[in-house]
Backbone as XML, in Angstrom:
<?xml version="1.0"?>
<chain id="A" units="angstrom">
  <residue number="1" name="PHE">
    <atom name="N" x="141.342" y="187.721" z="64.766"/>
    <atom name="CA" x="142.027" y="186.486" z="64.409"/>
    <atom name="C" x="141.662" y="185.388" z="65.396"/>
  </residue>
  <residue number="2" name="ASP">
    <atom name="N" x="141.710" y="184.181" z="64.944"/>
    <atom name="CA" x="141.379" y="183.006" z="65.736"/>
    <atom name="C" x="142.479" y="182.771" z="66.777"/>
  </residue>
  <residue number="3" name="PRO">
    <atom name="N" x="142.185" y="182.931" z="68.078"/>
    <atom name="CA" x="143.231" y="182.760" z="69.089"/>
    <atom name="C" x="143.811" y="181.350" z="69.146"/>
  </residue>
  <residue number="4" name="VAL">
    <atom name="N" x="143.043" y="180.353" z="68.789"/>
    <atom name="CA" x="143.528" y="178.973" z="68.811"/>
    <atom name="C" x="144.572" y="178.764" z="67.713"/>
  </residue>
  <residue number="5" name="SER">
    <atom name="N" x="144.405" y="179.461" z="66.603"/>
    <atom name="CA" x="145.306" y="179.255" z="65.468"/>
    <atom name="C" x="146.745" y="179.668" z="65.757"/>
  </residue>
  <residue number="6" name="TYR">
    <atom name="N" x="146.957" y="180.539" z="66.724"/>
    <atom name="CA" x="148.312" y="180.944" z="67.082"/>
    <atom name="C" x="149.137" y="179.772" z="67.636"/>
  </residue>
  <residue number="7" name="PHE">
    <atom name="N" x="148.460" y="178.769" z="68.145"/>
    <atom name="CA" x="149.131" y="177.664" z="68.817"/>
    <atom name="C" x="149.395" y="176.464" z="67.908"/>
  </residue>
  <residue number="8" name="ALA">
    <atom name="N" x="149.016" y="176.545" z="66.658"/>
    <atom name="CA" x="149.257" y="175.443" z="65.732"/>
    <atom name="C" x="150.762" y="175.297" z="65.489"/>
  </residue>
  <residue number="9" name="ALA">
    <atom name="N" x="151.220" y="174.095" z="65.366"/>
    <atom name="CA" x="152.647" y="173.843" z="65.139"/>
    <atom name="C" x="153.120" y="174.546" z="63.874"/>
  </residue>
  <residue number="10" name="GLY">
    <atom name="N" x="154.209" y="175.280" z="64.001"/>
    <atom name="CA" x="154.826" y="175.938" z="62.865"/>
    <atom name="C" x="154.068" y="177.122" z="62.305"/>
  </residue>
  <residue number="11" name="VAL">
    <atom name="N" x="153.100" y="177.631" z="63.032"/>
    <atom name="CA" x="152.301" y="178.747" z="62.527"/>
    <atom name="C" x="153.163" y="180.004" z="62.373"/>
  </residue>
  <residue number="12" name="THR">
    <atom name="N" x="153.010" y="180.666" z="61.250"/>
    <atom name="CA" x="153.708" y="181.934" z="61.031"/>
    <atom name="C" x="152.727" y="183.089" z="60.937"/>
  </residue>
  <residue number="13" name="ALA">
    <atom name="N" x="151.454" y="182.767" z="60.773"/>
    <atom name="CA" x="150.419" y="183.791" z="60.737"/>
    <atom name="C" x="149.130" y="183.178" z="61.276"/>
  </residue>
  <residue number="14" name="PRO">
    <atom name="N" x="148.396" y="183.928" z="62.085"/>
    <atom name="CA" x="147.135" y="183.402" z="62.606"/>
    <atom name="C" x="146.077" y="183.363" z="61.509"/>
  </residue>
  <residue number="15" name="LEU">
    <atom name="N" x="145.073" y="182.535" z="61.721"/>
    <atom name="CA" x="143.966" y="182.445" z="60.779"/>
    <atom name="C" x="142.935" y="183.527" z="61.082"/>
  </residue>
  <residue number="16" name="ALA">
    <atom name="N" x="142.331" y="184.038" z="60.051"/>
    <atom name="CA" x="141.262" y="185.018" z="60.231"/>
    <atom name="C" x="140.059" y="184.333" z="60.857"/>
  </residue>
  <residue number="17" name="GLY">
    <atom name="N" x="139.440" y="185.013" z="61.794"/>
    <atom name="CA" x="138.223" y="184.503" z="62.397"/>
    <atom name="C" x="137.027" y="184.826" z="61.522"/>
  </residue>
  <residue number="18" name="GLN">
    <atom name="N" x="135.957" y="184.064" z="61.682"/>
    <atom name="CA" x="134.756" y="184.239" z="60.887"/>
    <atom name="C" x="133.592" y="184.610" z="61.806"/>
  </residue>
  <residue number="19" name="PRO">
    <atom name="N" x="132.774" y="185.572" z="61.412"/>
    <atom name="CA" x="131.654" y="186.013" z="62.262"/>
    <atom name="C" x="130.714" y="184.884" z="62.673"/>
  </residue>
  <residue number="20" name="GLU">
    <atom name="N" x="130.549" y="183.880" z="61.820"/>
    <atom name="CA" x="129.635" y="182.791" z="62.173"/>
    <atom name="C" x="130.178" y="181.908" z="63.304"/>
  </residue>
  <residue number="21" name="HIS">
    <atom name="N" x="131.443" y="182.099" z="63.680"/>
    <atom name="CA" x="132.031" y="181.335" z="64.773"/>
    <atom name="C" x="132.428" y="182.263" z="65.930"/>
  </residue>
  <residue number="22" name="ALA">
    <atom name="N" x="131.688" y="183.345" z="66.085"/>
    <atom name="CA" x="131.990" y="184.328" z="67.128"/>
    <atom name="C" x="131.597" y="183.811" z="68.509"/>
  </residue>
  <residue number="23" name="LEU">
    <atom name="N" x="132.273" y="184.355" z="69.494"/>
    <atom name="CA" x="132.008" y="184.003" z="70.886"/>
    <atom name="C" x="132.358" y="185.205" z="71.758"/>
  </residue>
  <residue number="24" name="ARG">
    <atom name="N" x="131.514" y="185.494" z="72.725"/>
    <atom name="CA" x="131.824" y="186.515" z="73.721"/>
    <atom name="C" x="132.177" y="185.776" z="75.005"/>
  </residue>
  <residue number="25" name="HIS">
    <atom name="N" x="133.397" y="185.987" z="75.480"/>
    <atom name="CA" x="133.891" y="185.303" z="76.680"/>
    <atom name="C" x="134.485" y="186.340" z="77.627"/>
  </residue>
  <residue number="26" name="GLN">
    <atom name="N" x="133.935" y="186.432" z="78.816"/>
    <atom name="CA" x="134.385" y="187.371" z="79.848"/>
    <atom name="C" x="134.517" y="188.790" z="79.298"/>
  </residue>
  <residue number="27" name="GLY">
    <atom name="N" x="133.515" y="189.202" z="78.542"/>
    <atom name="CA" x="133.457" y="190.554" z="78.029"/>
    <atom name="C" x="134.291" y="190.821" z="76.793"/>
  </residue>
  <residue number="28" name="VAL">
    <atom name="N" x="134.930" y="189.794" z="76.249"/>
    <atom name="CA" x="135.777" y="189.947" z="75.066"/>
    <atom name="C" x="135.157" y="189.173" z="73.910"/>
  </residue>
  <residue number="29" name="ASN">
    <atom name="N" x="135.099" y="189.814" z="72.751"/>
    <atom name="CA" x="134.607" y="189.144" z="71.549"/>
    <atom name="C" x="135.752" y="188.437" z="70.845"/>
  </residue>
  <residue number="30" name="TYR">
    <atom name="N" x="135.543" y="187.175" z="70.547"/>
    <atom name="CA" x="136.528" y="186.374" z="69.820"/>
    <atom name="C" x="135.890" y="185.869" z="68.539"/>
  </residue>
  <residue number="31" name="LEU">
    <atom name="N" x="136.701" y="185.760" z="67.502"/>
    <atom name="CA" x="136.288" y="185.140" z="66.250"/>
    <atom name="C" x="137.164" y="183.916" z="66.020"/>
  </residue>
  <residue number="32" name="PHE">
    <atom name="N" x="136.569" y="182.861" z="65.492"/>
    <atom name="CA" x="137.283" y="181.616" z="65.248"/>
    <atom name="C" x="137.155" y="181.230" z="63.781"/>
  </residue>
  <residue number="33" name="ALA">
    <atom name="N" x="138.152" y="180.538" z="63.294"/>
    <atom name="CA" x="138.164" y="180.122" z="61.898"/>
    <atom name="C" x="137.183" y="178.980" z="61.637"/>
  </residue>
  <residue number="34" name="SER">
    <atom name="N" x="136.841" y="178.242" z="62.688"/>
    <atom name="CA" x="135.951" y="177.092" z="62.515"/>
    <atom name="C" x="135.217" y="176.800" z="63.822"/>
  </residue>
  <residue number="35" name="ALA">
    <atom name="N" x="134.180" y="175.984" z="63.721"/>
    <atom name="CA" x="133.455" y="175.556" z="64.912"/>
    <atom name="C" x="134.357" y="174.710" z="65.805"/>
  </residue>
  <residue number="36" name="ALA">
    <atom name="N" x="135.231" y="173.919" z="65.199"/>
    <atom name="CA" x="136.151" y="173.086" z="65.979"/>
    <atom name="C" x="137.114" y="173.952" z="66.798"/>
  </residue>
  <residue number="37" name="SER">
    <atom name="N" x="137.590" y="175.013" z="66.208"/>
    <atom name="CA" x="138.493" y="175.914" z="66.915"/>
    <atom name="C" x="137.767" y="176.600" z="68.073"/>
  </residue>
  <residue number="38" name="ARG">
    <atom name="N" x="136.539" y="176.997" z="67.835"/>
    <atom name="CA" x="135.718" y="177.611" z="68.889"/>
    <atom name="C" x="135.526" y="176.633" z="70.037"/>
  </residue>
  <residue number="39" name="ALA">
    <atom name="N" x="135.231" y="175.391" z="69.725"/>
    <atom name="CA" x="135.037" y="174.366" z="70.757"/>
    <atom name="C" x="136.328" y="174.115" z="71.535"/>
  </residue>
  <residue number="40" name="GLN">
    <atom name="N" x="137.443" y="174.126" z="70.852"/>
    <atom name="CA" x="138.729" y="173.932" z="71.518"/>
    <atom name="C" x="138.985" y="175.075" z="72.505"/>
  </residue>
  <residue number="41" name="PHE">
    <atom name="N" x="138.675" y="176.297" z="72.105"/>
    <atom name="CA" x="138.818" y="177.450" z="72.994"/>
    <atom name="C" x="137.924" y="177.292" z="74.217"/>
  </residue>
  <residue number="42" name="LEU">
    <atom name="N" x="136.664" y="176.936" z="73.991"/>
    <atom name="CA" x="135.709" y="176.795" z="75.104"/>
    <atom name="C" x="136.132" y="175.725" z="76.099"/>
  </residue>
  <residue number="43" name="ALA">
    <atom name="N" x="136.842" y="174.714" z="75.641"/>
    <atom name="CA" x="137.301" y="173.643" z="76.523"/>
    <atom name="C" x="138.383" y="174.127" z="77.487"/>
  </residue>
  <residue number="44" name="ASP">
    <atom name="N" x="139.145" y="175.164" z="77.109"/>
    <atom name="CA" x="140.237" y="175.661" z="77.954"/>
    <atom name="C" x="140.591" y="177.107" z="77.575"/>
  </residue>
  <residue number="45" name="PRO">
    <atom name="N" x="139.693" y="178.058" z="77.851"/>
    <atom name="CA" x="139.919" y="179.438" z="77.420"/>
    <atom name="C" x="141.236" y="180.038" z="77.920"/>
  </residue>
  <residue number="46" name="ALA">
    <atom name="N" x="141.619" y="179.755" z="79.137"/>
    <atom name="CA" x="142.842" y="180.341" z="79.702"/>
    <atom name="C" x="144.072" y="179.958" z="78.882"/>
  </residue>
  <residue number="47" name="ARG">
    <atom name="N" x="144.039" y="178.823" z="78.259"/>
    <atom name="CA" x="145.182" y="178.385" z="77.447"/>
    <atom name="C" x="145.369" y="179.254" z="76.202"/>
  </residue>
  <residue number="48" name="PHE">
    <atom name="N" x="144.256" y="179.748" z="75.642"/>
    <atom name="CA" x="144.311" y="180.432" z="74.358"/>
    <atom name="C" x="144.169" y="181.950" z="74.430"/>
  </residue>
  <residue number="49" name="GLU">
    <atom name="N" x="143.723" y="182.476" z="75.541"/>
    <atom name="CA" x="143.570" y="183.930" z="75.645"/>
    <atom name="C" x="144.932" y="184.607" z="75.574"/>
  </residue>
  <residue number="50" name="PRO">
    <atom name="N" x="145.000" y="185.728" z="74.872"/>
    <atom name="CA" x="146.283" y="186.441" z="74.822"/>
    <atom name="C" x="146.672" y="186.951" z="76.210"/>
  </residue>
  <residue number="51" name="ALA">
    <atom name="N" x="147.960" y="186.914" z="76.489"/>
    <atom name="CA" x="148.464" y="187.457" z="77.755"/>
    <atom name="C" x="148.190" y="188.962" z="77.796"/>
  </residue>
  <residue number="52" name="PHE">
    <atom name="N" x="148.092" y="189.483" z="78.978"/>
    <atom name="CA" x="147.953" y="190.921" z="79.216"/>
    <atom name="C" x="146.721" y="191.515" z="78.537"/>
  </residue>
  <residue number="53" name="GLY">
    <atom name="N" x="145.643" y="190.736" z="78.507"/>
    <atom name="CA" x="144.406" y="191.241" z="77.951"/>
    <atom name="C" x="144.482" y="191.586" z="76.481"/>
  </residue>
  <residue number="54" name="GLY">
    <atom name="N" x="145.524" y="191.101" z="75.818"/>
    <atom name="CA" x="145.691" y="191.372" z="74.403"/>
    <atom name="C" x="146.482" y="192.630" z="74.100"/>
  </residue>
  <residue number="55" name="TRP">
    <atom name="N" x="146.938" y="193.350" z="75.114"/>
    <atom name="CA" x="147.783" y="194.523" z="74.893"/>
    <atom name="C" x="149.181" y="194.080" z="74.488"/>
  </residue>
  <residue number="56" name="SER">
    <atom name="N" x="149.937" y="194.988" z="73.899"/>
    <atom name="CA" x="151.305" y="194.681" z="73.488"/>
    <atom name="C" x="152.167" y="194.361" z="74.701"/>
  </residue>
  <residue number="57" name="ALA">
    <atom name="N" x="152.793" y="193.192" z="74.692"/>
    <atom name="CA" x="153.665" y="192.785" z="75.802"/>
    <atom name="C" x="154.839" y="193.742" z="75.945"/>
  </residue>
  <residue number="58" name="LEU">
    <atom name="N" x="155.445" y="194.119" z="74.833"/>
    <atom name="CA" x="156.588" y="195.030" z="74.896"/>
    <atom name="C" x="156.145" y="196.423" z="75.328"/>
  </residue>
  <residue number="59" name="GLY">
    <atom name="N" x="154.993" y="196.844" z="74.883"/>
    <atom name="CA" x="154.460" y="198.128" z="75.333"/>
    <atom name="C" x="154.306" y="198.163" z="76.839"/>
  </residue>
  <residue number="60" name="LEU">
    <atom name="N" x="153.740" y="197.107" z="77.407"/>
    <atom name="CA" x="153.591" y="197.035" z="78.860"/>
    <atom name="C" x="154.943" y="197.037" z="79.559"/>
  </residue>
  <residue number="61" name="ALA">
    <atom name="N" x="155.909" y="196.332" z="78.994"/>
    <atom name="CA" x="157.246" y="196.310" z="79.591"/>
    <atom name="C" x="157.861" y="197.705" z="79.598"/>
  </residue>
  <residue number="62" name="LYS">
    <atom name="N" x="157.409" y="198.551" z="78.675"/>
    <atom name="CA" x="157.895" y="199.936" z="78.606"/>
    <atom name="C" x="156.948" y="200.889" z="79.336"/>
  </residue>
  <residue number="63" name="ASP">
    <atom name="N" x="156.027" y="200.324" z="80.111"/>
    <atom name="CA" x="155.083" y="201.101" z="80.914"/>
    <atom name="C" x="154.063" y="201.858" z="80.060"/>
  </residue>
  <residue number="64" name="ARG">
    <atom name="N" x="153.668" y="201.252" z="78.934"/>
    <atom name="CA" x="152.672" y="201.870" z="78.063"/>
    <atom name="C" x="151.630" y="200.841" z="77.650"/>
  </residue>
  <residue number="65" name="LEU">
    <atom name="N" x="150.392" y="201.285" z="77.553"/>
    <atom name="CA" x="149.342" y="200.442" z="76.985"/>
    <atom name="C" x="149.296" y="200.738" z="75.494"/>
  </residue>
  <residue number="66" name="VAL">
    <atom name="N" x="149.672" y="199.755" z="74.698"/>
    <atom name="CA" x="149.750" y="199.935" z="73.246"/>
    <atom name="C" x="148.966" y="198.808" z="72.576"/>
  </residue>
  <residue number="67" name="LEU">
    <atom name="N" x="148.107" y="199.197" z="71.640"/>
    <atom name="CA" x="147.387" y="198.179" z="70.881"/>
    <atom name="C" x="148.378" y="197.400" z="70.026"/>
  </residue>
  <residue number="68" name="PRO">
    <atom name="N" x="148.238" y="196.089" z="69.985"/>
    <atom name="CA" x="149.173" y="195.276" z="69.206"/>
    <atom name="C" x="148.762" y="195.153" z="67.749"/>
  </residue>
  <residue number="69" name="ASP">
    <atom name="N" x="149.684" y="194.665" z="66.979"/>
    <atom name="CA" x="149.403" y="194.196" z="65.627"/>
    <atom name="C" x="149.213" y="192.691" z="65.793"/>
  </residue>
  <residue number="70" name="PRO">
    <atom name="N" x="148.020" y="192.153" z="65.618"/>
    <atom name="CA" x="147.788" y="190.731" z="65.895"/>
    <atom name="C" x="148.601" y="189.773" z="65.030"/>
  </residue>
  <residue number="71" name="LYS">
    <atom name="N" x="149.255" y="190.298" z="64.001"/>
    <atom name="CA" x="150.102" y="189.449" z="63.171"/>
    <atom name="C" x="151.535" y="189.394" z="63.693"/>
  </residue>
  <residue number="72" name="VAL">
    <atom name="N" x="151.824" y="190.183" z="64.726"/>
    <atom name="CA" x="153.158" y="190.197" z="65.333"/>
    <atom name="C" x="153.015" y="189.562" z="66.713"/>
  </residue>
  <residue number="73" name="PHE">
    <atom name="N" x="153.430" y="188.323" z="66.830"/>
    <atom name="CA" x="153.155" y="187.540" z="68.034"/>
    <atom name="C" x="154.261" y="186.529" z="68.285"/>
  </residue>
  <residue number="74" name="SER">
    <atom name="N" x="154.226" y="185.968" z="69.478"/>
    <atom name="CA" x="155.017" y="184.776" z="69.775"/>
    <atom name="C" x="154.264" y="183.995" z="70.839"/>
  </residue>
  <residue number="75" name="VAL">
    <atom name="N" x="154.524" y="182.717" z="70.882"/>
    <atom name="CA" x="153.983" y="181.869" z="71.942"/>
    <atom name="C" x="155.185" y="181.462" z="72.775"/>
  </residue>
  <residue number="76" name="ASP">
    <atom name="N" x="155.267" y="182.011" z="73.971"/>
    <atom name="CA" x="156.390" y="181.765" z="74.876"/>
    <atom name="C" x="155.874" y="181.150" z="76.168"/>
  </residue>
  <residue number="77" name="GLY">
    <atom name="N" x="156.433" y="180.017" z="76.531"/>
    <atom name="CA" x="155.994" y="179.362" z="77.756"/>
    <atom name="C" x="154.520" y="179.028" z="77.746"/>
  </residue>
  <residue number="78" name="GLY">
    <atom name="N" x="153.988" y="178.754" z="76.558"/>
    <atom name="CA" x="152.572" y="178.418" z="76.451"/>
    <atom name="C" x="151.648" y="179.617" z="76.476"/>
  </residue>
  <residue number="79" name="ARG">
    <atom name="N" x="152.197" y="180.827" z="76.495"/>
    <atom name="CA" x="151.381" y="182.049" z="76.531"/>
    <atom name="C" x="151.476" y="182.772" z="75.196"/>
  </residue>
  <residue number="80" name="LEU">
    <atom name="N" x="150.340" y="183.265" z="74.750"/>
    <atom name="CA" x="150.287" y="184.055" z="73.530"/>
    <atom name="C" x="150.632" y="185.497" z="73.864"/>
  </residue>
  <residue number="81" name="LEU">
    <atom name="N" x="151.744" y="185.968" z="73.319"/>
    <atom name="CA" x="152.162" y="187.356" z="73.495"/>
    <atom name="C" x="151.964" y="188.087" z="72.179"/>
  </residue>
  <residue number="82" name="LEU">
    <atom name="N" x="151.288" y="189.209" z="72.241"/>
    <atom name="CA" x="151.092" y="190.056" z="71.080"/>
    <atom name="C" x="151.993" y="191.276" z="71.215"/>
  </residue>
  <residue number="83" name="PHE">
    <atom name="N" x="152.417" y="191.830" z="70.091"/>
    <atom name="CA" x="153.334" y="192.964" z="70.085"/>
    <atom name="C" x="152.832" y="194.033" z="69.128"/>
  </residue>
  <residue number="84" name="HIS">
    <atom name="N" x="153.202" y="195.264" z="69.388"/>
    <atom name="CA" x="152.877" y="196.352" z="68.473"/>
    <atom name="C" x="153.969" y="196.466" z="67.423"/>
  </residue>
  <residue number="85" name="ALA">
    <atom name="N" x="153.603" y="196.946" z="66.271"/>
    <atom name="CA" x="154.581" y="197.146" z="65.199"/>
    <atom name="C" x="155.447" y="198.348" z="65.567"/>
  </residue>
  <residue number="86" name="GLU">
    <atom name="N" x="156.728" y="198.248" z="65.321"/>
    <atom name="CA" x="157.663" y="199.323" z="65.649"/>
    <atom name="C" x="158.484" y="199.711" z="64.426"/>
  </residue>
  <residue number="87" name="GLY">
    <atom name="N" x="157.825" y="200.228" z="63.432"/>
    <atom name="CA" x="158.555" y="200.626" z="62.229"/>
    <atom name="C" x="159.248" y="199.449" z="61.582"/>
  </residue>
  <residue number="88" name="LYS">
    <atom name="N" x="160.539" y="199.610" z="61.345"/>
    <atom name="CA" x="161.298" y="198.565" z="60.653"/>
    <atom name="C" x="161.834" y="197.492" z="61.589"/>
  </residue>
  <residue number="89" name="SER">
    <atom name="N" x="161.885" y="197.765" z="62.884"/>
    <atom name="CA" x="162.436" y="196.771" z="63.807"/>
    <atom name="C" x="161.351" y="195.789" z="64.245"/>
  </residue>
  <residue number="90" name="ASP">
    <atom name="N" x="161.759" y="194.588" z="64.578"/>
    <atom name="CA" x="160.845" y="193.551" z="65.025"/>
    <atom name="C" x="160.799" y="193.583" z="66.547"/>
  </residue>
  <residue number="91" name="PRO">
    <atom name="N" x="159.667" y="193.932" z="67.141"/>
    <atom name="CA" x="159.582" y="194.027" z="68.597"/>
    <atom name="C" x="159.843" y="192.692" z="69.298"/>
  </residue>
  <residue number="92" name="ARG">
    <atom name="N" x="159.611" y="191.592" z="68.597"/>
    <atom name="CA" x="159.885" y="190.280" z="69.199"/>
    <atom name="C" x="161.381" y="190.100" z="69.441"/>
  </residue>
  <residue number="93" name="GLU">
    <atom name="N" x="162.190" y="190.645" z="68.556"/>
    <atom name="CA" x="163.644" y="190.574" z="68.759"/>
    <atom name="C" x="164.051" y="191.399" z="69.969"/>
  </residue>
  <residue number="94" name="ARG">
    <atom name="N" x="163.459" y="192.570" z="70.106"/>
    <atom name="CA" x="163.760" y="193.415" z="71.273"/>
    <atom name="C" x="163.320" y="192.702" z="72.554"/>
  </residue>
  <residue number="95" name="TRP">
    <atom name="N" x="162.205" y="192.014" z="72.501"/>
    <atom name="CA" x="161.693" y="191.268" z="73.657"/>
    <atom name="C" x="162.674" y="190.161" z="74.038"/>
  </residue>
  <residue number="96" name="ARG">
    <atom name="N" x="163.131" y="189.411" z="73.048"/>
    <atom name="CA" x="163.994" y="188.251" z="73.298"/>
    <atom name="C" x="165.353" y="188.631" z="73.873"/>
  </residue>
  <residue number="97" name="VAL">
    <atom name="N" x="165.829" y="189.841" z="73.608"/>
    <atom name="CA" x="167.125" y="190.276" z="74.119"/>
    <atom name="C" x="167.172" y="190.185" z="75.646"/>
  </residue>
  <residue number="98" name="ASP">
    <atom name="N" x="166.065" y="190.511" z="76.286"/>
    <atom name="CA" x="166.010" y="190.438" z="77.749"/>
    <atom name="C" x="164.606" y="190.023" z="78.174"/>
  </residue>
  <residue number="99" name="ALA">
    <atom name="N" x="164.169" y="188.875" z="77.689"/>
    <atom name="CA" x="162.799" y="188.424" z="77.878"/>
    <atom name="C" x="162.392" y="188.343" z="79.348"/>
  </residue>
  <residue number="100" name="ALA">
    <atom name="N" x="163.257" y="187.854" z="80.212"/>
    <atom name="CA" x="162.896" y="187.717" z="81.626"/>
    <atom name="C" x="162.602" y="189.084" z="82.246"/>
  </residue>
  <residue number="101" name="LYS">
    <atom name="N" x="163.435" y="190.060" z="81.965"/>
    <atom name="CA" x="163.234" y="191.409" z="82.505"/>
    <atom name="C" x="161.969" y="192.038" z="81.918"/>
  </residue>
  <residue number="102" name="HIS">
    <atom name="N" x="161.786" y="191.893" z="80.615"/>
    <atom name="CA" x="160.589" y="192.453" z="79.978"/>
    <atom name="C" x="159.318" y="191.809" z="80.536"/>
  </residue>
  <residue number="103" name="LEU">
    <atom name="N" x="159.347" y="190.494" z="80.712"/>
    <atom name="CA" x="158.183" y="189.794" z="81.235"/>
    <atom name="C" x="157.863" y="190.261" z="82.651"/>
  </residue>
  <residue number="104" name="GLU">
    <atom name="N" x="158.880" y="190.408" z="83.475"/>
    <atom name="CA" x="158.666" y="190.879" z="84.847"/>
    <atom name="C" x="158.037" y="192.272" z="84.844"/>
  </residue>
  <residue number="105" name="ARG">
    <atom name="N" x="158.542" y="193.152" z="84.019"/>
    <atom name="CA" x="157.996" y="194.520" z="83.933"/>
    <atom name="C" x="156.568" y="194.513" z="83.397"/>
  </residue>
  <residue number="106" name="ALA">
    <atom name="N" x="156.326" y="193.718" z="82.357"/>
    <atom name="CA" x="154.986" y="193.660" z="81.775"/>
    <atom name="C" x="153.982" y="193.100" z="82.785"/>
  </residue>
  <residue number="107" name="GLU">
    <atom name="N" x="154.367" y="192.074" z="83.510"/>
    <atom name="CA" x="153.462" y="191.496" z="84.512"/>
    <atom name="C" x="153.166" y="192.488" z="85.630"/>
  </residue>
  <residue number="108" name="ALA">
    <atom name="N" x="154.169" y="193.239" z="86.066"/>
    <atom name="CA" x="153.959" y="194.246" z="87.111"/>
    <atom name="C" x="153.025" y="195.343" z="86.610"/>
  </residue>
  <residue number="109" name="ARG">
    <atom name="N" x="153.246" y="195.788" z="85.393"/>
    <atom name="CA" x="152.403" y="196.836" z="84.815"/>
    <atom name="C" x="150.975" y="196.332" z="84.652"/>
  </residue>
  <residue number="110" name="TRP">
    <atom name="N" x="150.815" y="195.090" z="84.196"/>
    <atom name="CA" x="149.492" y="194.517" z="84.010"/>
    <atom name="C" x="148.768" y="194.386" z="85.338"/>
  </residue>
  <residue number="111" name="ALA">
    <atom name="N" x="149.476" y="194.009" z="86.383"/>
    <atom name="CA" x="148.856" y="193.926" z="87.716"/>
    <atom name="C" x="148.326" y="195.295" z="88.127"/>
  </residue>
  <residue number="112" name="GLY">
    <atom name="N" x="149.064" y="196.348" z="87.808"/>
    <atom name="CA" x="148.609" y="197.701" z="88.100"/>
    <atom name="C" x="147.369" y="198.085" z="87.298"/>
  </residue>
  <residue number="113" name="VAL">
    <atom name="N" x="147.337" y="197.684" z="86.048"/>
    <atom name="CA" x="146.175" y="197.952" z="85.199"/>
    <atom name="C" x="144.951" y="197.261" z="85.788"/>
  </residue>
  <residue number="114" name="LEU">
    <atom name="N" x="145.113" y="195.980" z="86.153"/>
    <atom name="CA" x="143.994" y="195.230" z="86.720"/>
    <atom name="C" x="143.527" y="195.791" z="88.051"/>
  </residue>
  <residue number="115" name="ALA">
    <atom name="N" x="144.445" y="196.394" z="88.792"/>
    <atom name="CA" x="144.109" y="196.982" z="90.091"/>
    <atom name="C" x="143.533" y="198.387" z="89.929"/>
  </residue>
  <residue number="116" name="GLY">
    <atom name="N" x="143.408" y="198.862" z="88.684"/>
    <atom name="CA" x="142.857" y="200.180" z="88.437"/>
    <atom name="C" x="143.828" y="201.305" z="88.646"/>
  </residue>
  <residue number="117" name="GLN">
    <atom name="N" x="145.111" y="201.018" z="88.591"/>
    <atom name="CA" x="146.121" y="202.054" z="88.802"/>
    <atom name="C" x="146.540" y="202.695" z="87.498"/>
  </residue>
  <residue number="118" name="ASP">
    <atom name="N" x="145.827" y="202.423" z="86.437"/>
    <atom name="CA" x="146.176" y="203.018" z="85.148"/>
    <atom name="C" x="145.185" y="204.078" z="84.798"/>
  </residue>
</chain>
C-alpha cells in the first residue's frame, strides 16, 4: 500500500501501490499509487515510514513481533501505526484504552529489536 496515502485527510483505507511507482528506500520496498505520491515520500521519508519498521504496534506492546494487516492502521501524533488483525476485536480500540503505556512498551521493545536483542 502507498504509505503517503495513509496521511490523506479523512482516509479510511490506504491506496494500493503500483509496481511502476516502486521505490527501494533503506532496504525496504515501497509501492506508491502515483508518481506524485512517490515524490512526496522522497521529499520526507521519515514522515511517511510506518513506525516500528512496519510491525504491529500492539504486537510490540505485547512483546511480540507480529506482521500487521496494512488495512488496520491509525495515524497518531503524525506517526503511522499498523496493527495486526485480532479476530472480531479492533486492535486500535485496545491500543487507545491505554495508548501512552502501549506506546512506551512498543518503543522499548523496538529499541531492543534494533539493538539485536530479539
